[in-house]
Amino acid sequence: MRPSSPAASILAAALLVPALSIPHAHAAPAAAPAPAATAQPAPPANPNPVVASVNGEDIHLDDVRQAAAGMPQQLRQLPPNMIFPMLLNQLIDQKAIQLAAHKEGLENQPEIKQQMQTAAANALQNAYLSQKVTPTLTDAAIQAYYDQNYANKKPEQEVHARHILVATEAEAKDVIKQLKSGADFAALATKLSTDKASAKQNGGDLGWFKKGDMLPAFSDAAFTLKPHTISPTPVHTQYGWHVIEVLETRTAAVPKLDAVRDEIRQKLIQQGVRDAVEKAVSAVKVVRFDPSGKPIADTPAPAAAPAAPAKK
């Protein structure tokens, strides 16, 4: 890291507290003015000064602020006099690389030009969606979504279960037989289950889930079992044959608004993006072609693929 200077420390304070102007160096106390003299107001500080120049191209304090906004949270804990020179050096390096790339004419290479055009198009698209969606993410909208989708819902039943997934019904029946003979469920899951995620983590443990979280056949079986009981027959789904053990059941309380605020915000973002896309598409003429280049007449847009189950 390049050594920092006193000026860098001063600018770093302005970086982290943008509302503050950059302080000036303190001068020695002056003699008291003559009675007739009138004090002149100090000139306003430049809120966005030049902090570096690379081949005559300026880097401003706002550029450093923007870079700081994208820093990982753990790096933001560093002292300001470390953050500023680190980010400024990074911006200088980036500017030098860009100038070197322009000198070699890389922006004129077809592949690079396409990448730059794609990046510009993506930036424009993201800016449009952000301007359309962000103003809708108000506290009132979040509260309204909570009132409609959470506050008036009845508490749901939840099950804590584990499973062993195998390829054939015969294998599943053999697992049930071993369990009835005293075999350890977790050990069998680790050894035999083809659902490696749950088998490797916790011996087939799936944690707590609601009925709608699982495939219907799996949920129907799990929610009819009492705690500490195993499915008497294998349960078949698209993934194979399951042997299920229910460990506990409970009634899940309706969550408080603060507990689901971020989740609601994400759902509102998703809905807002869908609405903005649909509105934009409805305002243009779309002609589709098949892979051979032949126009496709009067064919609606393909439906979105169904969402995968939350768990399996």
PDB file of C-alpha atoms in Angstrom:
ATOM      1  CA  MET A   1       0.000   0.000   0.000  1.00  0.00           C
ATOM      2  CA  ARG A   2       1.330   3.466  -0.847  1.00  0.00           C
ATOM      3  CA  PRO A   3       2.011   5.702   2.187  1.00  0.00           C
ATOM      4  CA  SER A   4      -0.795   8.021   3.151  1.00  0.00           C
ATOM      5  CA  SER A   5      -0.431  11.730   3.741  1.00  0.00           C
ATOM      6  CA  PRO A   6      -2.072  14.173   6.188  1.00  0.00           C
ATOM      7  CA  ALA A   7      -4.183  15.427   3.297  1.00  0.00           C
ATOM      8  CA  ALA A   8      -5.393  11.892   2.665  1.00  0.00           C
ATOM      9  CA  SER A   9      -6.522  11.596   6.270  1.00  0.00           C
ATOM     10  CA  ILE A  10      -8.458  14.840   6.018  1.00  0.00           C
ATOM     11  CA  LEU A  11     -10.156  13.764   2.800  1.00  0.00           C
ATOM     12  CA  ALA A  12     -10.934  10.364   4.300  1.00  0.00           C
ATOM     13  CA  ALA A  13     -12.935  12.044   7.030  1.00  0.00           C
ATOM     14  CA  ALA A  14     -14.917  13.855   4.374  1.00  0.00           C
ATOM     15  CA  LEU A  15     -15.394  10.549   2.529  1.00  0.00           C
ATOM     16  CA  LEU A  16     -17.005   8.805   5.485  1.00  0.00           C
ATOM     17  CA  VAL A  17     -18.998  11.831   6.623  1.00  0.00           C
ATOM     18  CA  PRO A  18     -20.077  13.437   3.326  1.00  0.00           C
ATOM     19  CA  ALA A  19     -22.159  16.073   5.095  1.00  0.00           C
ATOM     20  CA  LEU A  20     -18.990  17.601   6.559  1.00  0.00           C
ATOM     21  CA  SER A  21     -16.902  19.944   4.439  1.00  0.00           C
ATOM     22  CA  ILE A  22     -13.201  19.272   4.105  1.00  0.00           C
ATOM     23  CA  PRO A  23     -11.495  21.183   6.920  1.00  0.00           C
ATOM     24  CA  HIS A  24      -8.755  23.673   6.249  1.00  0.00           C
ATOM     25  CA  ALA A  25      -5.461  23.764   8.103  1.00  0.00           C
ATOM     26  CA  HIS A  26      -5.576  25.957  11.185  1.00  0.00           C
ATOM     27  CA  ALA A  27      -3.583  29.166  10.908  1.00  0.00           C
ATOM     28  CA  ALA A  28      -1.834  30.882  13.787  1.00  0.00           C
ATOM     29  CA  PRO A  29      -4.089  33.204  15.805  1.00  0.00           C
ATOM     30  CA  ALA A  30      -4.231  36.606  14.210  1.00  0.00           C
ATOM     31  CA  ALA A  31      -4.165  39.918  16.013  1.00  0.00           C
ATOM     32  CA  ALA A  32      -7.507  41.437  16.894  1.00  0.00           C
ATOM     33  CA  PRO A  33      -8.908  43.395  13.941  1.00  0.00           C
ATOM     34  CA  ALA A  34      -9.236  47.133  14.057  1.00  0.00           C
ATOM     35  CA  PRO A  35     -12.693  48.287  15.111  1.00  0.00           C
ATOM     36  CA  ALA A  36     -13.516  49.494  11.610  1.00  0.00           C
ATOM     37  CA  ALA A  37     -12.545  46.234   9.877  1.00  0.00           C
ATOM     38  CA  THR A  38     -15.336  43.887   8.768  1.00  0.00           C
ATOM     39  CA  ALA A  39     -14.808  40.107   8.952  1.00  0.00           C
ATOM     40  CA  GLN A  40     -15.114  38.431   5.532  1.00  0.00           C
ATOM     41  CA  PRO A  41     -16.871  35.033   5.290  1.00  0.00           C
ATOM     42  CA  ALA A  42     -14.599  32.132   4.438  1.00  0.00           C
ATOM     43  CA  PRO A  43     -15.014  30.782   0.901  1.00  0.00           C
ATOM     44  CA  PRO A  44     -17.134  27.615   0.803  1.00  0.00           C
ATOM     45  CA  ALA A  45     -15.205  24.352   0.680  1.00  0.00           C
ATOM     46  CA  ASN A  46     -15.354  22.416  -2.571  1.00  0.00           C
ATOM     47  CA  PRO A  47     -17.599  19.395  -1.833  1.00  0.00           C
ATOM     48  CA  ASN A  48     -16.077  17.362  -4.653  1.00  0.00           C
ATOM     49  CA  PRO A  49     -12.408  18.261  -5.062  1.00  0.00           C
ATOM     50  CA  VAL A  50      -9.931  16.605  -7.399  1.00  0.00           C
ATOM     51  CA  VAL A  51      -7.981  14.048  -5.372  1.00  0.00           C
ATOM     52  CA  ALA A  52      -5.730  12.696  -8.127  1.00  0.00           C
ATOM     53  CA  SER A  53      -4.898  13.212 -11.795  1.00  0.00           C
ATOM     54  CA  VAL A  54      -3.722  10.509 -14.196  1.00  0.00           C
ATOM     55  CA  ASN A  55      -2.380  11.824 -17.512  1.00  0.00           C
ATOM     56  CA  GLY A  56      -4.564  14.859 -17.005  1.00  0.00           C
ATOM     57  CA  GLU A  57      -7.757  12.854 -16.296  1.00  0.00           C
ATOM     58  CA  ASP A  58      -9.138  13.847 -12.898  1.00  0.00           C
ATOM     59  CA  ILE A  59     -10.331  11.597 -10.097  1.00  0.00           C
ATOM     60  CA  HIS A  60     -12.726  13.378  -7.717  1.00  0.00           C
ATOM     61  CA  LEU A  61     -13.704  12.735  -4.141  1.00  0.00           C
ATOM     62  CA  ASP A  62     -17.123  11.543  -5.338  1.00  0.00           C
ATOM     63  CA  ASP A  63     -15.346   8.779  -7.267  1.00  0.00           C
ATOM     64  CA  VAL A  64     -13.790   7.611  -4.022  1.00  0.00           C
ATOM     65  CA  ARG A  65     -17.124   7.843  -2.223  1.00  0.00           C
ATOM     66  CA  GLN A  66     -18.724   5.717  -4.920  1.00  0.00           C
ATOM     67  CA  ALA A  67     -15.974   3.124  -4.567  1.00  0.00           C
ATOM     68  CA  ALA A  68     -16.493   3.135  -0.787  1.00  0.00           C
ATOM     69  CA  ALA A  69     -20.190   2.369  -1.235  1.00  0.00           C
ATOM     70  CA  GLY A  70     -19.274  -0.928  -2.879  1.00  0.00           C
ATOM     71  CA  MET A  71     -16.810  -2.021  -0.206  1.00  0.00           C
ATOM     72  CA  PRO A  72     -17.540  -5.206   1.793  1.00  0.00           C
ATOM     73  CA  GLN A  73     -18.883  -4.471   5.253  1.00  0.00           C
ATOM     74  CA  GLN A  74     -15.796  -5.825   7.015  1.00  0.00           C
ATOM     75  CA  LEU A  75     -13.518  -3.425   5.134  1.00  0.00           C
ATOM     76  CA  ARG A  76     -15.694  -0.469   6.112  1.00  0.00           C
ATOM     77  CA  GLN A  77     -14.582  -1.023   9.698  1.00  0.00           C
ATOM     78  CA  LEU A  78     -11.041   0.044   8.824  1.00  0.00           C
ATOM     79  CA  PRO A  79      -9.832   3.493  10.003  1.00  0.00           C
ATOM     80  CA  PRO A  80     -10.648   6.316   7.539  1.00  0.00           C
ATOM     81  CA  ASN A  81      -6.949   7.114   7.031  1.00  0.00           C
ATOM     82  CA  MET A  82      -6.512   3.572   5.684  1.00  0.00           C
ATOM     83  CA  ILE A  83      -9.679   3.435   3.570  1.00  0.00           C
ATOM     84  CA  PHE A  84      -9.083   6.612   1.591  1.00  0.00           C
ATOM     85  CA  PRO A  85      -5.556   5.916   0.265  1.00  0.00           C
ATOM     86  CA  MET A  86      -6.490   2.289  -0.417  1.00  0.00           C
ATOM     87  CA  LEU A  87      -9.462   3.289  -2.587  1.00  0.00           C
ATOM     88  CA  LEU A  88      -7.622   6.166  -4.239  1.00  0.00           C
ATOM     89  CA  ASN A  89      -4.726   3.901  -5.201  1.00  0.00           C
ATOM     90  CA  GLN A  90      -7.241   1.434  -6.626  1.00  0.00           C
ATOM     91  CA  LEU A  91      -8.887   4.147  -8.728  1.00  0.00           C
ATOM     92  CA  ILE A  92      -5.495   5.356  -9.964  1.00  0.00           C
ATOM     93  CA  ASP A  93      -4.571   1.795 -10.955  1.00  0.00           C
ATOM     94  CA  GLN A  94      -7.888   1.371 -12.787  1.00  0.00           C
ATOM     95  CA  LYS A  95      -7.484   4.661 -14.623  1.00  0.00           C
ATOM     96  CA  ALA A  96      -3.926   3.735 -15.667  1.00  0.00           C
ATOM     97  CA  ILE A  97      -5.118   0.358 -16.990  1.00  0.00           C
ATOM     98  CA  GLN A  98      -7.955   2.004 -18.924  1.00  0.00           C
ATOM     99  CA  LEU A  99      -5.560   4.476 -20.514  1.00  0.00           C
ATOM    100  CA  ALA A 100      -3.178   1.655 -21.451  1.00  0.00           C
ATOM    101  CA  ALA A 101      -6.073  -0.307 -22.989  1.00  0.00           C
ATOM    102  CA  HIS A 102      -7.189   2.731 -25.023  1.00  0.00           C
ATOM    103  CA  LYS A 103      -3.604   3.271 -26.193  1.00  0.00           C
ATOM    104  CA  GLU A 104      -3.584  -0.265 -27.593  1.00  0.00           C
ATOM    105  CA  GLY A 105      -7.011   0.191 -29.187  1.00  0.00           C
ATOM    106  CA  LEU A 106      -8.652  -2.683 -27.312  1.00  0.00           C
ATOM    107  CA  GLU A 107     -12.035  -0.966 -27.466  1.00  0.00           C
ATOM    108  CA  ASN A 108     -11.997  -1.489 -31.243  1.00  0.00           C
ATOM    109  CA  GLN A 109     -11.641  -5.264 -31.063  1.00  0.00           C
ATOM    110  CA  PRO A 110     -15.035  -6.852 -31.957  1.00  0.00           C
ATOM    111  CA  GLU A 111     -15.227  -9.077 -28.871  1.00  0.00           C
ATOM    112  CA  ILE A 112     -14.285  -6.242 -26.488  1.00  0.00           C
ATOM    113  CA  LYS A 113     -16.654  -3.846 -28.244  1.00  0.00           C
ATOM    114  CA  GLN A 114     -19.494  -6.345 -27.803  1.00  0.00           C
ATOM    115  CA  GLN A 115     -18.696  -6.745 -24.109  1.00  0.00           C
ATOM    116  CA  MET A 116     -18.689  -2.970 -23.643  1.00  0.00           C
ATOM    117  CA  GLN A 117     -22.006  -2.632 -25.461  1.00  0.00           C
ATOM    118  CA  THR A 118     -23.509  -5.403 -23.342  1.00  0.00           C
ATOM    119  CA  ALA A 119     -22.279  -3.768 -20.132  1.00  0.00           C
ATOM    120  CA  ALA A 120     -23.735  -0.419 -21.210  1.00  0.00           C
ATOM    121  CA  ALA A 121     -27.069  -2.026 -22.109  1.00  0.00           C
ATOM    122  CA  ASN A 122     -27.196  -3.829 -18.754  1.00  0.00           C
ATOM    123  CA  ALA A 123     -26.398  -0.623 -16.882  1.00  0.00           C
ATOM    124  CA  LEU A 124     -29.203   1.199 -18.721  1.00  0.00           C
ATOM    125  CA  GLN A 125     -31.665  -1.623 -18.053  1.00  0.00           C
ATOM    126  CA  ASN A 126     -30.768  -1.752 -14.356  1.00  0.00           C
ATOM    127  CA  ALA A 127     -31.052   2.021 -14.049  1.00  0.00           C
ATOM    128  CA  TYR A 128     -34.522   1.958 -15.618  1.00  0.00           C
ATOM    129  CA  LEU A 129     -35.759  -0.822 -13.338  1.00  0.00           C
ATOM    130  CA  SER A 130     -34.258   0.867 -10.300  1.00  0.00           C
ATOM    131  CA  GLN A 131     -36.010   4.153 -11.083  1.00  0.00           C
ATOM    132  CA  LYS A 132     -39.330   2.380 -11.564  1.00  0.00           C
ATOM    133  CA  VAL A 133     -39.152   0.008  -8.594  1.00  0.00           C
ATOM    134  CA  THR A 134     -37.245   1.821  -5.839  1.00  0.00           C
ATOM    135  CA  PRO A 135     -39.890   4.543  -5.238  1.00  0.00           C
ATOM    136  CA  THR A 136     -42.495   1.821  -4.597  1.00  0.00           C
ATOM    137  CA  LEU A 137     -40.536   0.232  -1.736  1.00  0.00           C
ATOM    138  CA  THR A 138     -42.101   2.375   0.960  1.00  0.00           C
ATOM    139  CA  ASP A 139     -42.856   1.499   4.567  1.00  0.00           C
ATOM    140  CA  ALA A 140     -46.544   1.773   3.706  1.00  0.00           C
ATOM    141  CA  ALA A 141     -46.188  -0.766   0.868  1.00  0.00           C
ATOM    142  CA  ILE A 142     -44.319  -3.175   3.136  1.00  0.00           C
ATOM    143  CA  GLN A 143     -46.964  -2.786   5.844  1.00  0.00           C
ATOM    144  CA  ALA A 144     -49.771  -3.363   3.346  1.00  0.00           C
ATOM    145  CA  TYR A 145     -48.115  -6.541   2.049  1.00  0.00           C
ATOM    146  CA  TYR A 146     -47.643  -7.763   5.618  1.00  0.00           C
ATOM    147  CA  ASP A 147     -51.264  -7.056   6.516  1.00  0.00           C
ATOM    148  CA  GLN A 148     -52.515  -8.944   3.470  1.00  0.00           C
ATOM    149  CA  ASN A 149     -50.160 -11.910   3.491  1.00  0.00           C
ATOM    150  CA  TYR A 150     -49.128 -12.416   7.113  1.00  0.00           C
ATOM    151  CA  ALA A 151     -51.168 -10.600   9.748  1.00  0.00           C
ATOM    152  CA  ASN A 152     -54.499 -12.253   8.992  1.00  0.00           C
ATOM    153  CA  LYS A 153     -53.183 -15.743   8.281  1.00  0.00           C
ATOM    154  CA  LYS A 154     -53.762 -18.558  10.735  1.00  0.00           C
ATOM    155  CA  PRO A 155     -50.684 -20.111  12.360  1.00  0.00           C
ATOM    156  CA  GLU A 156     -49.354 -23.019  10.270  1.00  0.00           C
ATOM    157  CA  GLN A 157     -48.280 -26.443  11.363  1.00  0.00           C
ATOM    158  CA  GLU A 158     -44.611 -27.301  10.939  1.00  0.00           C
ATOM    159  CA  VAL A 159     -42.798 -30.614  11.036  1.00  0.00           C
ATOM    160  CA  HIS A 160     -39.197 -31.391  11.906  1.00  0.00           C
ATOM    161  CA  ALA A 161     -38.251 -34.513   9.984  1.00  0.00           C
ATOM    162  CA  ARG A 162     -35.387 -36.429   8.443  1.00  0.00           C
ATOM    163  CA  HIS A 163     -35.338 -38.840   5.543  1.00  0.00           C
ATOM    164  CA  ILE A 164     -33.354 -41.475   3.706  1.00  0.00           C
ATOM    165  CA  LEU A 165     -33.656 -41.300  -0.084  1.00  0.00           C
ATOM    166  CA  VAL A 166     -32.894 -44.390  -2.206  1.00  0.00           C
ATOM    167  CA  ALA A 167     -33.429 -45.358  -5.836  1.00  0.00           C
ATOM    168  CA  THR A 168     -35.875 -48.280  -5.526  1.00  0.00           C
ATOM    169  CA  GLU A 169     -38.844 -49.301  -3.442  1.00  0.00           C
ATOM    170  CA  ALA A 170     -37.082 -52.556  -2.495  1.00  0.00           C
ATOM    171  CA  GLU A 171     -34.144 -50.593  -1.061  1.00  0.00           C
ATOM    172  CA  ALA A 172     -36.517 -48.367   0.902  1.00  0.00           C
ATOM    173  CA  LYS A 173     -38.342 -51.366   2.340  1.00  0.00           C
ATOM    174  CA  ASP A 174     -35.019 -52.844   3.398  1.00  0.00           C
ATOM    175  CA  VAL A 175     -34.145 -49.560   5.150  1.00  0.00           C
ATOM    176  CA  ILE A 176     -37.452 -49.662   7.053  1.00  0.00           C
ATOM    177  CA  LYS A 177     -36.715 -53.249   8.044  1.00  0.00           C
ATOM    178  CA  GLN A 178     -33.280 -52.289   9.362  1.00  0.00           C
ATOM    179  CA  LEU A 179     -34.728 -49.375  11.336  1.00  0.00           C
ATOM    180  CA  LYS A 180     -37.344 -51.622  12.933  1.00  0.00           C
ATOM    181  CA  SER A 181     -34.488 -53.903  13.964  1.00  0.00           C
ATOM    182  CA  GLY A 182     -32.781 -51.069  15.814  1.00  0.00           C
ATOM    183  CA  ALA A 183     -30.472 -49.544  13.185  1.00  0.00           C
ATOM    184  CA  ASP A 184     -29.466 -45.926  13.703  1.00  0.00           C
ATOM    185  CA  PHE A 185     -31.362 -43.618  11.350  1.00  0.00           C
ATOM    186  CA  ALA A 186     -28.588 -41.008  11.020  1.00  0.00           C
ATOM    187  CA  ALA A 187     -25.970 -43.661  10.310  1.00  0.00           C
ATOM    188  CA  LEU A 188     -28.102 -45.258   7.586  1.00  0.00           C
ATOM    189  CA  ALA A 189     -28.830 -41.863   6.049  1.00  0.00           C
ATOM    190  CA  THR A 190     -25.143 -41.018   5.903  1.00  0.00           C
ATOM    191  CA  LYS A 191     -24.340 -44.402   4.381  1.00  0.00           C
ATOM    192  CA  LEU A 192     -27.248 -44.988   1.995  1.00  0.00           C
ATOM    193  CA  SER A 193     -29.145 -41.777   1.202  1.00  0.00           C
ATOM    194  CA  THR A 194     -28.732 -40.354  -2.293  1.00  0.00           C
ATOM    195  CA  ASP A 195     -29.731 -36.925  -0.978  1.00  0.00           C
ATOM    196  CA  LYS A 196     -26.138 -36.100  -0.164  1.00  0.00           C
ATOM    197  CA  ALA A 197     -26.873 -32.587   1.075  1.00  0.00           C
ATOM    198  CA  SER A 198     -29.016 -33.687   4.015  1.00  0.00           C
ATOM    199  CA  ALA A 199     -27.173 -36.979   4.524  1.00  0.00           C
ATOM    200  CA  LYS A 200     -23.739 -35.426   4.864  1.00  0.00           C
ATOM    201  CA  GLN A 201     -24.855 -32.504   7.014  1.00  0.00           C
ATOM    202  CA  ASN A 202     -27.034 -34.045   9.685  1.00  0.00           C
ATOM    203  CA  GLY A 203     -27.868 -37.662   8.977  1.00  0.00           C
ATOM    204  CA  GLY A 204     -30.801 -36.875   6.699  1.00  0.00           C
ATOM    205  CA  ASP A 205     -32.180 -34.028   8.834  1.00  0.00           C
ATOM    206  CA  LEU A 206     -34.351 -31.639   6.805  1.00  0.00           C
ATOM    207  CA  GLY A 207     -35.066 -29.209   9.639  1.00  0.00           C
ATOM    208  CA  TRP A 208     -38.455 -27.553  10.141  1.00  0.00           C
ATOM    209  CA  PHE A 209     -40.790 -27.114   7.161  1.00  0.00           C
ATOM    210  CA  LYS A 210     -44.386 -26.251   6.362  1.00  0.00           C
ATOM    211  CA  LYS A 211     -46.619 -28.443   4.251  1.00  0.00           C
ATOM    212  CA  GLY A 212     -46.269 -26.296   1.165  1.00  0.00           C
ATOM    213  CA  ASP A 213     -42.473 -26.405   1.332  1.00  0.00           C
ATOM    214  CA  MET A 214     -42.257 -30.008   0.159  1.00  0.00           C
ATOM    215  CA  LEU A 215     -43.569 -32.094  -2.715  1.00  0.00           C
ATOM    216  CA  PRO A 216     -47.194 -33.137  -2.064  1.00  0.00           C
ATOM    217  CA  ALA A 217     -46.535 -36.863  -1.599  1.00  0.00           C
ATOM    218  CA  PHE A 218     -43.724 -36.157   0.842  1.00  0.00           C
ATOM    219  CA  SER A 219     -45.750 -33.597   2.823  1.00  0.00           C
ATOM    220  CA  ASP A 220     -48.856 -35.791   2.950  1.00  0.00           C
ATOM    221  CA  ALA A 221     -46.835 -38.577   4.506  1.00  0.00           C
ATOM    222  CA  ALA A 222     -44.817 -36.408   6.903  1.00  0.00           C
ATOM    223  CA  PHE A 223     -47.791 -34.479   8.247  1.00  0.00           C
ATOM    224  CA  THR A 224     -49.726 -37.649   9.077  1.00  0.00           C
ATOM    225  CA  LEU A 225     -46.917 -39.101  11.197  1.00  0.00           C
ATOM    226  CA  LYS A 226     -46.671 -38.567  14.926  1.00  0.00           C
ATOM    227  CA  PRO A 227     -43.389 -37.457  16.515  1.00  0.00           C
ATOM    228  CA  HIS A 228     -40.717 -40.167  16.775  1.00  0.00           C
ATOM    229  CA  THR A 229     -42.404 -42.399  14.203  1.00  0.00           C
ATOM    230  CA  ILE A 230     -41.190 -43.689  10.837  1.00  0.00           C
ATOM    231  CA  SER A 231     -43.234 -43.970   7.657  1.00  0.00           C
ATOM    232  CA  PRO A 232     -44.521 -47.581   7.581  1.00  0.00           C
ATOM    233  CA  THR A 233     -44.160 -47.756   3.791  1.00  0.00           C
ATOM    234  CA  PRO A 234     -41.798 -45.985   1.386  1.00  0.00           C
ATOM    235  CA  VAL A 235     -42.926 -42.630  -0.036  1.00  0.00           C
ATOM    236  CA  HIS A 236     -42.396 -42.119  -3.766  1.00  0.00           C
ATOM    237  CA  THR A 237     -41.575 -38.747  -5.384  1.00  0.00           C
ATOM    238  CA  GLN A 238     -39.806 -37.677  -8.555  1.00  0.00           C
ATOM    239  CA  TYR A 239     -36.512 -37.949  -6.679  1.00  0.00           C
ATOM    240  CA  GLY A 240     -36.893 -41.583  -5.654  1.00  0.00           C
ATOM    241  CA  TRP A 241     -38.131 -43.481  -2.608  1.00  0.00           C
ATOM    242  CA  HIS A 242     -38.122 -41.859   0.831  1.00  0.00           C
ATOM    243  CA  VAL A 243     -38.140 -43.284   4.319  1.00  0.00           C
ATOM    244  CA  ILE A 244     -39.321 -40.493   6.621  1.00  0.00           C
ATOM    245  CA  GLU A 245     -39.004 -40.042  10.363  1.00  0.00           C
ATOM    246  CA  VAL A 246     -40.853 -37.202  12.072  1.00  0.00           C
ATOM    247  CA  LEU A 247     -38.956 -35.862  15.082  1.00  0.00           C
ATOM    248  CA  GLU A 248     -41.205 -33.030  16.279  1.00  0.00           C
ATOM    249  CA  THR A 249     -44.265 -31.008  15.332  1.00  0.00           C
ATOM    250  CA  ARG A 250     -45.249 -27.482  16.260  1.00  0.00           C
ATOM    251  CA  THR A 251     -47.543 -24.606  15.376  1.00  0.00           C
ATOM    252  CA  ALA A 252     -45.561 -21.754  13.863  1.00  0.00           C
ATOM    253  CA  ALA A 253     -46.608 -18.356  15.167  1.00  0.00           C
ATOM    254  CA  VAL A 254     -47.375 -15.556  12.708  1.00  0.00           C
ATOM    255  CA  PRO A 255     -44.070 -13.671  12.329  1.00  0.00           C
ATOM    256  CA  LYS A 256     -43.750 -10.056  13.408  1.00  0.00           C
ATOM    257  CA  LEU A 257     -43.283  -7.439  10.697  1.00  0.00           C
ATOM    258  CA  ASP A 258     -39.636  -6.784  11.579  1.00  0.00           C
ATOM    259  CA  ALA A 259     -38.825 -10.494  11.195  1.00  0.00           C
ATOM    260  CA  VAL A 260     -40.061 -10.597   7.591  1.00  0.00           C
ATOM    261  CA  ARG A 261     -39.391  -7.019   6.473  1.00  0.00           C
ATOM    262  CA  ASP A 262     -36.413  -7.953   4.273  1.00  0.00           C
ATOM    263  CA  GLU A 263     -38.292 -10.922   2.804  1.00  0.00           C
ATOM    264  CA  ILE A 264     -41.270  -8.711   1.958  1.00  0.00           C
ATOM    265  CA  ARG A 265     -38.989  -6.115   0.414  1.00  0.00           C
ATOM    266  CA  GLN A 266     -37.471  -8.751  -1.878  1.00  0.00           C
ATOM    267  CA  LYS A 267     -40.932  -9.925  -2.929  1.00  0.00           C
ATOM    268  CA  LEU A 268     -41.982  -6.345  -3.696  1.00  0.00           C
ATOM    269  CA  ILE A 269     -38.821  -5.877  -5.758  1.00  0.00           C
ATOM    270  CA  GLN A 270     -39.561  -9.049  -7.732  1.00  0.00           C
ATOM    271  CA  GLN A 271     -43.152  -7.965  -8.342  1.00  0.00           C
ATOM    272  CA  GLY A 272     -42.083  -4.440  -9.273  1.00  0.00           C
ATOM    273  CA  VAL A 273     -39.549  -5.736 -11.785  1.00  0.00           C
ATOM    274  CA  ARG A 274     -42.155  -8.042 -13.344  1.00  0.00           C
ATOM    275  CA  ASP A 275     -44.626  -5.172 -13.633  1.00  0.00           C
ATOM    276  CA  ALA A 276     -42.027  -2.843 -15.180  1.00  0.00           C
ATOM    277  CA  VAL A 277     -40.941  -5.481 -17.696  1.00  0.00           C
ATOM    278  CA  GLU A 278     -44.520  -6.295 -18.692  1.00  0.00           C
ATOM    279  CA  LYS A 279     -45.316  -2.601 -19.156  1.00  0.00           C
ATOM    280  CA  ALA A 280     -42.208  -2.045 -21.283  1.00  0.00           C
ATOM    281  CA  VAL A 281     -42.910  -5.099 -23.455  1.00  0.00           C
ATOM    282  CA  SER A 282     -46.564  -4.093 -23.940  1.00  0.00           C
ATOM    283  CA  ALA A 283     -45.437  -0.743 -25.362  1.00  0.00           C
ATOM    284  CA  VAL A 284     -43.338  -2.235 -28.183  1.00  0.00           C
ATOM    285  CA  LYS A 285     -43.928  -4.430 -31.222  1.00  0.00           C
ATOM    286  CA  VAL A 286     -42.335  -7.865 -30.852  1.00  0.00           C
ATOM    287  CA  VAL A 287     -41.762 -10.260 -33.754  1.00  0.00           C
ATOM    288  CA  ARG A 288     -40.389 -13.695 -32.926  1.00  0.00           C
ATOM    289  CA  PHE A 289     -38.458 -16.007 -35.230  1.00  0.00           C
ATOM    290  CA  ASP A 290     -37.680 -19.699 -35.007  1.00  0.00           C
ATOM    291  CA  PRO A 291     -34.046 -20.933 -35.039  1.00  0.00           C
ATOM    292  CA  SER A 292     -34.063 -21.014 -38.855  1.00  0.00           C
ATOM    293  CA  GLY A 293     -35.010 -17.322 -39.028  1.00  0.00           C
ATOM    294  CA  LYS A 294     -38.643 -17.886 -40.039  1.00  0.00           C
ATOM    295  CA  PRO A 295     -41.160 -15.506 -38.385  1.00  0.00           C
ATOM    296  CA  ILE A 296     -43.483 -17.074 -35.833  1.00  0.00           C
ATOM    297  CA  ALA A 297     -46.984 -15.715 -36.276  1.00  0.00           C
ATOM    298  CA  ASP A 298     -49.422 -15.111 -33.431  1.00  0.00           C
ATOM    299  CA  THR A 299     -47.451 -17.087 -30.888  1.00  0.00           C
ATOM    300  CA  PRO A 300     -47.569 -15.823 -27.302  1.00  0.00           C
ATOM    301  CA  ALA A 301     -44.392 -15.469 -25.293  1.00  0.00           C
ATOM    302  CA  PRO A 302     -43.295 -18.723 -23.678  1.00  0.00           C
ATOM    303  CA  ALA A 303     -44.454 -19.143 -20.098  1.00  0.00           C
ATOM    304  CA  ALA A 304     -41.881 -18.924 -17.339  1.00  0.00           C
ATOM    305  CA  ALA A 305     -40.594 -22.227 -16.057  1.00  0.00           C
ATOM    306  CA  PRO A 306     -42.338 -23.378 -12.871  1.00  0.00           C
ATOM    307  CA  ALA A 307     -40.438 -22.704  -9.675  1.00  0.00           C
ATOM    308  CA  ALA A 308     -38.586 -25.635  -8.179  1.00  0.00           C
ATOM    309  CA  PRO A 309     -39.760 -26.925  -4.804  1.00  0.00           C
ATOM    310  CA  ALA A 310     -38.183 -25.151  -1.874  1.00  0.00           C
ATOM    311  CA  LYS A 311     -36.843 -28.419  -0.553  1.00  0.00           C
ATOM    312  CA  LYS A 312     -36.712 -31.976  -1.700  1.00  0.00           C
TER     313      LYS A 312
END
